[in-house]
mmCIF file of C-alpha atoms in Angstrom:
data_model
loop_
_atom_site.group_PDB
_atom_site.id
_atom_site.type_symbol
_atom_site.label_atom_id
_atom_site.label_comp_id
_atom_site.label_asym_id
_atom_site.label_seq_id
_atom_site.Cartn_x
_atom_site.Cartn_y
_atom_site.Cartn_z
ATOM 1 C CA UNK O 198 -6.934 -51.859 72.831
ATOM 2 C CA UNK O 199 -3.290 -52.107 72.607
ATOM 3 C CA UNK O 200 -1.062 -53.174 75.407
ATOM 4 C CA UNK O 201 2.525 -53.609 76.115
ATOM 5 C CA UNK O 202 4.936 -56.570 76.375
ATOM 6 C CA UNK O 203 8.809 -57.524 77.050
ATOM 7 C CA UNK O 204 9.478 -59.359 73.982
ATOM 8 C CA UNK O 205 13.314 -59.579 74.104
ATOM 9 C CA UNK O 206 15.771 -59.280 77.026
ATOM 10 C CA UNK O 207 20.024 -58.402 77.122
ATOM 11 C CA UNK O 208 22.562 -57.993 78.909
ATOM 12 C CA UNK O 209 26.657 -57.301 78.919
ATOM 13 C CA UNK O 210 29.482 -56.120 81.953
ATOM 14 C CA UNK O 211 32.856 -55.345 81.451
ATOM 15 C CA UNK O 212 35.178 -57.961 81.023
ATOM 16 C CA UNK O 213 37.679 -56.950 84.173
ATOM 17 C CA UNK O 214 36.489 -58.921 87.732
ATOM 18 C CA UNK O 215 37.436 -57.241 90.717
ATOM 19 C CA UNK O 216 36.892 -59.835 93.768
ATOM 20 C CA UNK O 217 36.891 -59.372 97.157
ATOM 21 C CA UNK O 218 40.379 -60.455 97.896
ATOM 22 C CA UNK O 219 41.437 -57.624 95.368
ATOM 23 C CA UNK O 220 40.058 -55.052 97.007
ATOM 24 C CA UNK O 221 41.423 -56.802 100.060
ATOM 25 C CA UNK O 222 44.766 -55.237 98.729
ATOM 26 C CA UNK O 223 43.922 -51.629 98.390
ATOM 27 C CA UNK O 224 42.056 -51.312 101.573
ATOM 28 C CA UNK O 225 41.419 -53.255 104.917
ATOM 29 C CA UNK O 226 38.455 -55.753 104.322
ATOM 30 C CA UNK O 227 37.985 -58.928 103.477
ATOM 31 C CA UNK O 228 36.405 -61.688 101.635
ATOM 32 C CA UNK O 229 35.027 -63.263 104.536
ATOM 33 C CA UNK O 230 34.146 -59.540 105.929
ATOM 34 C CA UNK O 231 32.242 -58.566 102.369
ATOM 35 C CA UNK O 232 30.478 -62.305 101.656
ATOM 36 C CA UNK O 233 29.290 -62.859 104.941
ATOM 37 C CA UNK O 234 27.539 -59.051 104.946
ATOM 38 C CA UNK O 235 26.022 -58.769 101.681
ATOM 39 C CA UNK O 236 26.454 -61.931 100.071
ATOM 40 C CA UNK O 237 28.748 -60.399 97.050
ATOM 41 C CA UNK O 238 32.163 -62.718 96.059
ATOM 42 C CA UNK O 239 32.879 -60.301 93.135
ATOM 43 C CA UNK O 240 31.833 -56.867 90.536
ATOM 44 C CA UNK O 241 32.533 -56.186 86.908
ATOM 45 C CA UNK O 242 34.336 -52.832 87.232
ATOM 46 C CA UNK O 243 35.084 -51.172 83.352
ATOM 47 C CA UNK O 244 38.491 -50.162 82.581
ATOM 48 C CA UNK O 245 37.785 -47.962 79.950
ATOM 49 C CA UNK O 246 33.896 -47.822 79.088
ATOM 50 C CA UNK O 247 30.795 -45.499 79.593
ATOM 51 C CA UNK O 248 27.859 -46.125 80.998
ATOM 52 C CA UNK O 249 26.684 -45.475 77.419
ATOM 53 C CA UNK O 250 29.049 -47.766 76.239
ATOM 54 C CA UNK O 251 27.447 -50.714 78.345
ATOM 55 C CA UNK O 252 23.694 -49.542 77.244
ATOM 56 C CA UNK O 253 24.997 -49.259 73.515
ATOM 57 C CA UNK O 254 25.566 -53.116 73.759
ATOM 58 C CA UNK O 255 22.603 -54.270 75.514
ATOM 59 C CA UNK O 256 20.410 -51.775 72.673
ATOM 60 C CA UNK O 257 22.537 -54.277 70.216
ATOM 61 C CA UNK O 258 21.978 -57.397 71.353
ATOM 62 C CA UNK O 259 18.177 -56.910 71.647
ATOM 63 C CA UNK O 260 18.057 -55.498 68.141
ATOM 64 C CA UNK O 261 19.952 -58.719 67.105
ATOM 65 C CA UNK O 262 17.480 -60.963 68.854
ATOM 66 C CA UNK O 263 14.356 -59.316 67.759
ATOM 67 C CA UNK O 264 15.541 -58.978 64.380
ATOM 68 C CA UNK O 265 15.129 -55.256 64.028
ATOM 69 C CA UNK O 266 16.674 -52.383 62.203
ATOM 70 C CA UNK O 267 17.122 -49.624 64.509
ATOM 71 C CA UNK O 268 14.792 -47.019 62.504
ATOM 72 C CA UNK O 269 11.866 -49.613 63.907
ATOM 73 C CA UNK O 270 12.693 -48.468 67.127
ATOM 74 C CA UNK O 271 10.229 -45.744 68.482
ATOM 75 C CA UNK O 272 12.315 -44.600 72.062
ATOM 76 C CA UNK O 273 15.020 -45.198 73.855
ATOM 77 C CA UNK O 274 14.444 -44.627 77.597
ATOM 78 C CA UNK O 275 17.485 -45.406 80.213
ATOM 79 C CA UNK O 276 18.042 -45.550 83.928
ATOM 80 C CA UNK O 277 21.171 -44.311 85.110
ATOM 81 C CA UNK O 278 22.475 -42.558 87.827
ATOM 82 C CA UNK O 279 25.775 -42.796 86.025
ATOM 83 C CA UNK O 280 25.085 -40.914 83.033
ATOM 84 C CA UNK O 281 28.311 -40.081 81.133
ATOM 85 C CA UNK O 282 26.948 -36.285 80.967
ATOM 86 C CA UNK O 283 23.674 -34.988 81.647
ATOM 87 C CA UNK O 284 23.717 -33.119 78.233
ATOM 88 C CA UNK O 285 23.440 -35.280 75.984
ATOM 89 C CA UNK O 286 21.633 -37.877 78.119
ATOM 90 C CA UNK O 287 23.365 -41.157 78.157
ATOM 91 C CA UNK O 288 20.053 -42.607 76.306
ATOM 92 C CA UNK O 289 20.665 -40.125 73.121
ATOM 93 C CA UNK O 290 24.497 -41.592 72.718
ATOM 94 C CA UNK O 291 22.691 -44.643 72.601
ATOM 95 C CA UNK O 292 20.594 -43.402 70.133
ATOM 96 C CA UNK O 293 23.215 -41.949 67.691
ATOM 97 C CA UNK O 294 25.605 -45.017 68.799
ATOM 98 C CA UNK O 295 22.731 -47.678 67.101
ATOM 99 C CA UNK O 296 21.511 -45.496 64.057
ATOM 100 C CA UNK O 297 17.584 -45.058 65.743
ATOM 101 C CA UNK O 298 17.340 -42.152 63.451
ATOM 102 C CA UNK O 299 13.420 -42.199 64.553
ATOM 103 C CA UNK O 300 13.483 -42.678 68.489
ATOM 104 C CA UNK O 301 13.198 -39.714 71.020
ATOM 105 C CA UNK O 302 15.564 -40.608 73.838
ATOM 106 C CA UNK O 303 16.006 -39.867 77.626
ATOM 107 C CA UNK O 304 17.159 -40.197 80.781
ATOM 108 C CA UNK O 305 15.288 -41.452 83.629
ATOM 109 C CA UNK O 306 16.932 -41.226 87.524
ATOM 110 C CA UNK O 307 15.385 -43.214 90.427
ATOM 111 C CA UNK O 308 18.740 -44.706 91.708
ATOM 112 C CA UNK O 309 18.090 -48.480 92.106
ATOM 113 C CA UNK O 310 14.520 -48.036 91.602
ATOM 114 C CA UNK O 311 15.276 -46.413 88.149
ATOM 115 C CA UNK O 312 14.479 -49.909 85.747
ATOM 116 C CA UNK O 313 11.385 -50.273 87.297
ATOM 117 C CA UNK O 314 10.014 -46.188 86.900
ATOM 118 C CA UNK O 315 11.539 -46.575 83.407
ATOM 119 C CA UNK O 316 9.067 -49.880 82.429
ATOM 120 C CA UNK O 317 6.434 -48.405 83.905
ATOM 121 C CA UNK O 318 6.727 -44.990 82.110
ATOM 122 C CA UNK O 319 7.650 -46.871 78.855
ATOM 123 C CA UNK O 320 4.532 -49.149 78.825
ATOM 124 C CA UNK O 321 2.384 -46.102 78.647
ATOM 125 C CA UNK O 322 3.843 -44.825 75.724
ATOM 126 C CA UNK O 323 2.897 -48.204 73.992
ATOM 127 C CA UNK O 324 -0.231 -48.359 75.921
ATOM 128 C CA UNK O 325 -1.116 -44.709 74.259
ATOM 129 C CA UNK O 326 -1.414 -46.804 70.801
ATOM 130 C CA UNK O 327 1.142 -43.965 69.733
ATOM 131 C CA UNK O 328 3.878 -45.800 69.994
ATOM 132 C CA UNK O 329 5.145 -49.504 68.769
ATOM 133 C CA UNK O 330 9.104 -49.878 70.049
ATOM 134 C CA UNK O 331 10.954 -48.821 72.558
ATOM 135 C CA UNK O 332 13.875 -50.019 73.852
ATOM 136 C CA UNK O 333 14.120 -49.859 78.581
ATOM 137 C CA UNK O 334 17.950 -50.444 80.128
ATOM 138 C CA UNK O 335 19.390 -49.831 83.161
ATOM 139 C CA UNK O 336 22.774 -48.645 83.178
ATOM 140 C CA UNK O 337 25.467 -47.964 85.480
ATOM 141 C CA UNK O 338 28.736 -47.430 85.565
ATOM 142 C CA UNK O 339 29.425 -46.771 89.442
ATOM 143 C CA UNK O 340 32.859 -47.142 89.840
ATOM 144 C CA UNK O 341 33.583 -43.671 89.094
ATOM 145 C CA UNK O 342 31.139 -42.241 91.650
ATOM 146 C CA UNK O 343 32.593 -44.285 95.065
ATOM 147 C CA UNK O 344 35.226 -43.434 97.191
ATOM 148 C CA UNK O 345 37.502 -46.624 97.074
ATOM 149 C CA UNK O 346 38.684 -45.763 100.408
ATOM 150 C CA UNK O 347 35.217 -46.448 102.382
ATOM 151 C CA UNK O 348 34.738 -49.706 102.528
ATOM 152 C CA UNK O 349 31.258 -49.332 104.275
ATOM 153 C CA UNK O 350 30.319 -48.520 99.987
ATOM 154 C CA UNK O 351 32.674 -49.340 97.543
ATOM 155 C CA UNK O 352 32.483 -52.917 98.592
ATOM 156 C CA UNK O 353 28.927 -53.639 97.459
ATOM 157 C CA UNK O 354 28.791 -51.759 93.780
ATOM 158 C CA UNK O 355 29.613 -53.078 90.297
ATOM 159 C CA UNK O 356 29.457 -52.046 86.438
ATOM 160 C CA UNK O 357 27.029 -53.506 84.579
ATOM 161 C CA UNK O 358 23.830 -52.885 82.012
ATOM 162 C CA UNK O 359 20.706 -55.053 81.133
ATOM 163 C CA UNK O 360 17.255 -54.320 79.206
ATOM 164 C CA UNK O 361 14.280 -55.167 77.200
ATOM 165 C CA UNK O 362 12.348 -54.335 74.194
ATOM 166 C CA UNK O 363 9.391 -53.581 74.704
ATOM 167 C CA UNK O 364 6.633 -54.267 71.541
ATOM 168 C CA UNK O 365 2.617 -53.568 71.290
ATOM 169 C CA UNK O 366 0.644 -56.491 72.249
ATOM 170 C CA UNK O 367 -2.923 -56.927 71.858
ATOM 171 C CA UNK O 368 -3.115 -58.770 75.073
ATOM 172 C CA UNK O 369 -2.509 -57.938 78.600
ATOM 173 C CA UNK O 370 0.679 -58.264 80.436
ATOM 174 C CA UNK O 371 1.135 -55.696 82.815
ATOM 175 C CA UNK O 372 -0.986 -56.776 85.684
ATOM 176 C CA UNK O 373 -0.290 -54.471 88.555
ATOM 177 C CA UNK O 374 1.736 -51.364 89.106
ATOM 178 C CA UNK O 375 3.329 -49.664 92.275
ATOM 179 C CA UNK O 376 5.442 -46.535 92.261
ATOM 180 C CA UNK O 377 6.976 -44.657 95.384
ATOM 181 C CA UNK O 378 9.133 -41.895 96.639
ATOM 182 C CA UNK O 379 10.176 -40.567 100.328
ATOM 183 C CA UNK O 380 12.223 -37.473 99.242
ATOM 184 C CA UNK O 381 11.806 -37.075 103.365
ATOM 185 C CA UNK O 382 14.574 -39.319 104.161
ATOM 186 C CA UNK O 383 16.669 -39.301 100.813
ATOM 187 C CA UNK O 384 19.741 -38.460 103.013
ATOM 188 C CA UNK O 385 19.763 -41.495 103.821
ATOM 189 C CA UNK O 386 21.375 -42.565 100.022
ATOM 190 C CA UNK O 387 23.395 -39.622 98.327
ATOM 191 C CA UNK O 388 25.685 -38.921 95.508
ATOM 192 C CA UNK O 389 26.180 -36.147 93.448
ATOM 193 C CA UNK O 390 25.701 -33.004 95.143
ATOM 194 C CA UNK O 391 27.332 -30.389 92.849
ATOM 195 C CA UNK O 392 27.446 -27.479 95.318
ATOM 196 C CA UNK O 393 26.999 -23.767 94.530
ATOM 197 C CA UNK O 394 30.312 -22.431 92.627
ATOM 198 C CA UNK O 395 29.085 -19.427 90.937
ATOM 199 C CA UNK O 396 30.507 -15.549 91.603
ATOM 200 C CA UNK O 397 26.908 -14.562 92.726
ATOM 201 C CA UNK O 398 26.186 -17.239 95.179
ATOM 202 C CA UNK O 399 27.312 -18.263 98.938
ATOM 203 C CA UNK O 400 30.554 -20.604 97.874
ATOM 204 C CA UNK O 401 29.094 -25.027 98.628
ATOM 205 C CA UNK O 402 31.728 -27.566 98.265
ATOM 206 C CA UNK O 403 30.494 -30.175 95.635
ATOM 207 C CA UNK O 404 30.256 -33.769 97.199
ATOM 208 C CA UNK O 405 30.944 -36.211 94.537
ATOM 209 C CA UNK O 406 30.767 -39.584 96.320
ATOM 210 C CA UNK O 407 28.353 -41.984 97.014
ATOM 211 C CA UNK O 408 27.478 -41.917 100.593
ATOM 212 C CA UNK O 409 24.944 -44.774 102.280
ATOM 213 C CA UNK O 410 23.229 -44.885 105.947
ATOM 214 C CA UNK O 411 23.441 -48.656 105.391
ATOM 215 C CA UNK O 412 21.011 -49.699 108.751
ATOM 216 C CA UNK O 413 19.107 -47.400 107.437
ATOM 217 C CA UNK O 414 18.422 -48.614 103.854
ATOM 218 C CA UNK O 415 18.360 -52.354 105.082
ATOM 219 C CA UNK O 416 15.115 -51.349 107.629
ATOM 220 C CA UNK O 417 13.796 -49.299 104.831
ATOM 221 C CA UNK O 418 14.061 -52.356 102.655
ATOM 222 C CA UNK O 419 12.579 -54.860 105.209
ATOM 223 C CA UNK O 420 9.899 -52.716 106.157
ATOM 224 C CA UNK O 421 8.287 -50.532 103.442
ATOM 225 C CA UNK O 422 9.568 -52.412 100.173
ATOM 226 C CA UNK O 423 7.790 -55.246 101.309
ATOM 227 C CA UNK O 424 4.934 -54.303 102.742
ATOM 228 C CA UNK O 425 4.282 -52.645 99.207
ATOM 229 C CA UNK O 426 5.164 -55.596 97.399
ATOM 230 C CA UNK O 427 2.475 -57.206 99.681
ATOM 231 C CA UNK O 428 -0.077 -54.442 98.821
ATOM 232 C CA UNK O 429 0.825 -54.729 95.129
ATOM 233 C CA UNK O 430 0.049 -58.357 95.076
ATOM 234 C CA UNK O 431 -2.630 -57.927 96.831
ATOM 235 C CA UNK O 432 -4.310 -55.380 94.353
ATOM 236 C CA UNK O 433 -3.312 -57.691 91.410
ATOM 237 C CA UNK O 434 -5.031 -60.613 89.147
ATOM 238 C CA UNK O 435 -3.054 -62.995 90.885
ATOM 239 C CA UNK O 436 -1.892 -64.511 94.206
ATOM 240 C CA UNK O 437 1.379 -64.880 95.589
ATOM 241 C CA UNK O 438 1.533 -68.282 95.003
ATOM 242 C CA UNK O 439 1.129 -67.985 91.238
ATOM 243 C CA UNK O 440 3.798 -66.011 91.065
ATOM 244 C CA UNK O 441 6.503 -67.930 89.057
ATOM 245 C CA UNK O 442 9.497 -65.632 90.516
ATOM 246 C CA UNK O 443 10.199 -62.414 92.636
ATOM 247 C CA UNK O 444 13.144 -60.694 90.856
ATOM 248 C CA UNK O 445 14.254 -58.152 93.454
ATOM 249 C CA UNK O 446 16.667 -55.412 93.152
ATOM 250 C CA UNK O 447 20.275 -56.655 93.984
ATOM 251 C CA UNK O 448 21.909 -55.175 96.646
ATOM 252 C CA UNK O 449 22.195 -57.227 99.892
ATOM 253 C CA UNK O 450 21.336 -61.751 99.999
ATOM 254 C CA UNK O 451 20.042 -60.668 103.549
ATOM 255 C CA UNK O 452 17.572 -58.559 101.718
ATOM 256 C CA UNK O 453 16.378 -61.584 100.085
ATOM 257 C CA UNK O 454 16.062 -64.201 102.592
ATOM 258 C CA UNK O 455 14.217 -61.409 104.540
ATOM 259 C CA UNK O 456 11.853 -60.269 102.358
ATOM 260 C CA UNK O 457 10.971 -63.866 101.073
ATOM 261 C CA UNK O 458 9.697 -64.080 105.037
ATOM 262 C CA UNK O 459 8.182 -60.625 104.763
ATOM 263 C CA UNK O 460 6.447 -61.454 101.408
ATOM 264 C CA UNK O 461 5.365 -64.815 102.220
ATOM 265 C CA UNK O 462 7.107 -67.138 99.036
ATOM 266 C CA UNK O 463 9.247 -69.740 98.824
ATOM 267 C CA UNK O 464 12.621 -68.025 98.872
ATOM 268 C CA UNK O 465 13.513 -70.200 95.693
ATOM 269 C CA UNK O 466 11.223 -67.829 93.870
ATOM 270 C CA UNK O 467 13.531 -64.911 94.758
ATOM 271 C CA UNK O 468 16.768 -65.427 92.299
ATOM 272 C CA UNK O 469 19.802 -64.200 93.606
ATOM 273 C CA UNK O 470 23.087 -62.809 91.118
ATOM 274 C CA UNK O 471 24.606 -60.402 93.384
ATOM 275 C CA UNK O 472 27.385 -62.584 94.659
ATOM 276 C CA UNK O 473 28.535 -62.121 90.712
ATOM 277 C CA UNK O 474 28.050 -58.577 90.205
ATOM 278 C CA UNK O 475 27.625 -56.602 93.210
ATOM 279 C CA UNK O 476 24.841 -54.069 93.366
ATOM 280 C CA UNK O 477 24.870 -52.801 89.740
ATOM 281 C CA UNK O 478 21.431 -50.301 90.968
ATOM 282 C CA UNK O 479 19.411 -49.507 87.888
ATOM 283 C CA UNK O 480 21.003 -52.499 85.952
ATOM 284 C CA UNK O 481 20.661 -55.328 88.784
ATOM 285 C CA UNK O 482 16.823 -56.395 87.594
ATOM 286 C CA UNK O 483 17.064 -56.268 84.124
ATOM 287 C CA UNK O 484 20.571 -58.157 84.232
ATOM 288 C CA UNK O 485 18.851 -60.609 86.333
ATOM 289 C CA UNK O 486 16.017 -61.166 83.837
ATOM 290 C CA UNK O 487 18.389 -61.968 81.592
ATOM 291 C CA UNK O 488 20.382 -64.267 83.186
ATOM 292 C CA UNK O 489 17.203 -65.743 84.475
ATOM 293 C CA UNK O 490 16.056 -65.928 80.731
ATOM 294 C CA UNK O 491 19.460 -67.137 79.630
ATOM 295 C CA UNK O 492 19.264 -70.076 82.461
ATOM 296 C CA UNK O 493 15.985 -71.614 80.831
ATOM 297 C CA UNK O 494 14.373 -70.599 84.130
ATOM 298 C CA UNK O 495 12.101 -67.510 82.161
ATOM 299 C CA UNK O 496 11.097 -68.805 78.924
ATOM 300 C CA UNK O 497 9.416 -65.470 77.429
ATOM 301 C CA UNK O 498 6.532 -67.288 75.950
ATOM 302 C CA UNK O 499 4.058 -65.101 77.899
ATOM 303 C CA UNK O 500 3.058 -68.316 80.111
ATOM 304 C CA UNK O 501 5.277 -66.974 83.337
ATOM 305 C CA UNK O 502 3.902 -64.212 85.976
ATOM 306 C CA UNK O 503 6.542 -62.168 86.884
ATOM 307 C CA UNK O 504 7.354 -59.849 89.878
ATOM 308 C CA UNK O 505 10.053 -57.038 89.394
ATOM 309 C CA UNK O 506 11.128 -54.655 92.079
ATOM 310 C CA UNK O 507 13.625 -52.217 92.553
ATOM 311 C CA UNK O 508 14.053 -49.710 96.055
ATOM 312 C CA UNK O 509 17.062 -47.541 97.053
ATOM 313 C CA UNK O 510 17.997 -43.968 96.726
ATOM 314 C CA UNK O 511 15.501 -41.155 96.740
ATOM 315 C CA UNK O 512 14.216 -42.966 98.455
ATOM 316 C CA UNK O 513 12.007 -44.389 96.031
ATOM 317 C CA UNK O 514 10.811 -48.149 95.447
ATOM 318 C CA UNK O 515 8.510 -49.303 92.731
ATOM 319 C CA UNK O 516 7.366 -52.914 92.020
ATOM 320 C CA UNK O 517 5.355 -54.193 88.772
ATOM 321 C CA UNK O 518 3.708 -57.526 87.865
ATOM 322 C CA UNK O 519 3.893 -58.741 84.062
ATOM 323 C CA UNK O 520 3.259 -62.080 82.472
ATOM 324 C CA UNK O 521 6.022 -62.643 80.504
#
């Protein structure tokens, strides 16, 4: 049988930091107001690149690492509710960008849940034995999609892209697998709406900006994310204490502490990077893996069990457990 494994991870945000006393200028908040909410000191906002731009790096740097020539790559899948068009998808620039002349490419869109959908969907194409390379990032770009005059959402979102390669195995390493959606109360998380502009239809206003029920998404988060985390441990090879870490979705270090509760773990197993980069949605877990990877603290030697979860707009939450 053939499996799947993560056999290189990457990362990369734009150079320009936009802290909390900056945005204190532009609009009435502050750094005491943002940190003691969410936990976030400061975001990577791009001056001047695309979401493709960010996922063209990260598709580098694990090419580098691993060694490969991009024709050795099979797919390219990203996670993006940024996309810099929807035709062509943001994960066929990143194809022509790298030169992976062989690799079919697309777009996958969960919102913050997006990373996770797009590992689990990938691992069955290597799974199928049709398929030996693929190449899973998250990227987002979401300063161009808030409205820098709420501060109830453009406070908590930052720039940023991570990912992994992902190479045939003949051993196992993805041990358990949940995927969700509520489309029942995606109101609760919007962005995007493009409205009905044609001569032939009832005239609907487009509404561009990212809009959040906040409470709303934080009870969601408390309640169903981690009871399925629960369930998905549960179901799984392992126990909760074998786990090595918990590497959540980054939106809110409330989140965090509250889940770890929820879950039952030590909340040292839950790694935190938000209060460096915001919520970056489809790109917070798989810039966290690297860091984490980066840190010595995931060593990528397939010894370490791993728990990834992502939840947010949709709704839609999704958690998977690998050894990596």
């Amino acid at each position: 049988m053939v499996f799947a494994k993560i056999s290189q991870v990457a990362h990369y945000v734009p150079d320009q930091v936009v802290s909390n006393d900056d945005l204190a200028e532009i609009m009435d908040t502050s750094d005491e107001w943002i940190s003691s909410r969410t936990g976030i000191l400061r975001r990577h906002i791009s001056r001047d690149e695309t979401t493709s731009d960010l996922a063209t790096v990260v598709a580098q740097r694990l090419l580098a690492k691993a060694n490969l020539d991009a024709e050795e790559i099979d797919f390219i899948v990203v996670a993006t509710i940024t996309p810099d068009s929807l035709m062509p998808s943001t994960a066929a620039r990143v194809q022509a960008n790298i030169g992976a002349s062989r690799a079919f490419a697309f777009d996958l869109t969960a919102a913050c849940s997006g990373f996770v959908f797009a590992l689990a969907t990938a691992e069955k194409y290597i799974s199928s034995g049709m398929y030996r390379r693929g190449i899973v990032i998250g990227s987002e770009t979401l300063s161009k999609v808030l409205d820098w005059s709420d501060r109830s959402t453009s406070v908590l979102f930052g720039d940023g892209a991570g990912g992994v390669l992902l190479e045939a195995s003949d051993q196992k390493h993805f041990l358990a697998e949940s995927l969700n959606s509520d489309g029942s109360r995606g109101e609760c998380l919007t962005y995007g709406k493009t409205g009905l502009i044609s001569p032939f239809s009832i005239q609907e206003e487009p509404d561009v900006f990212l809009k959040m029920d906040g409470r709303a998404v934080f009870d969601f988060a408390i309640r169903d994310v981690a009871k399925s985390i629960k369930q998905t441990i549960e179901k799984s090879p392992i126990s909760a204490d074998e786990l090595d870490y918990l590497l959540l979705h980054q939106a809110n270090i409330r989140i965090l502490d509250k889940m770890a509760r929820k879950i039952g773990v030590d909340r040292d197993k839950l790694p935190a990077n938000m209060m460096k980069y915001g919520n970056t949605s489809a790109a917070s877990i798989p810039i966290l893996l690297s860091e984490c990877v980066e840190e010595g603290l995931i060593n990528l030697d397939g010894s370490q069990k791993i728990l990834l979860s992502g939840f947010g707009g949709g709704l839609t939450w999704g958690t998977l457990i690998v050894t990596i």
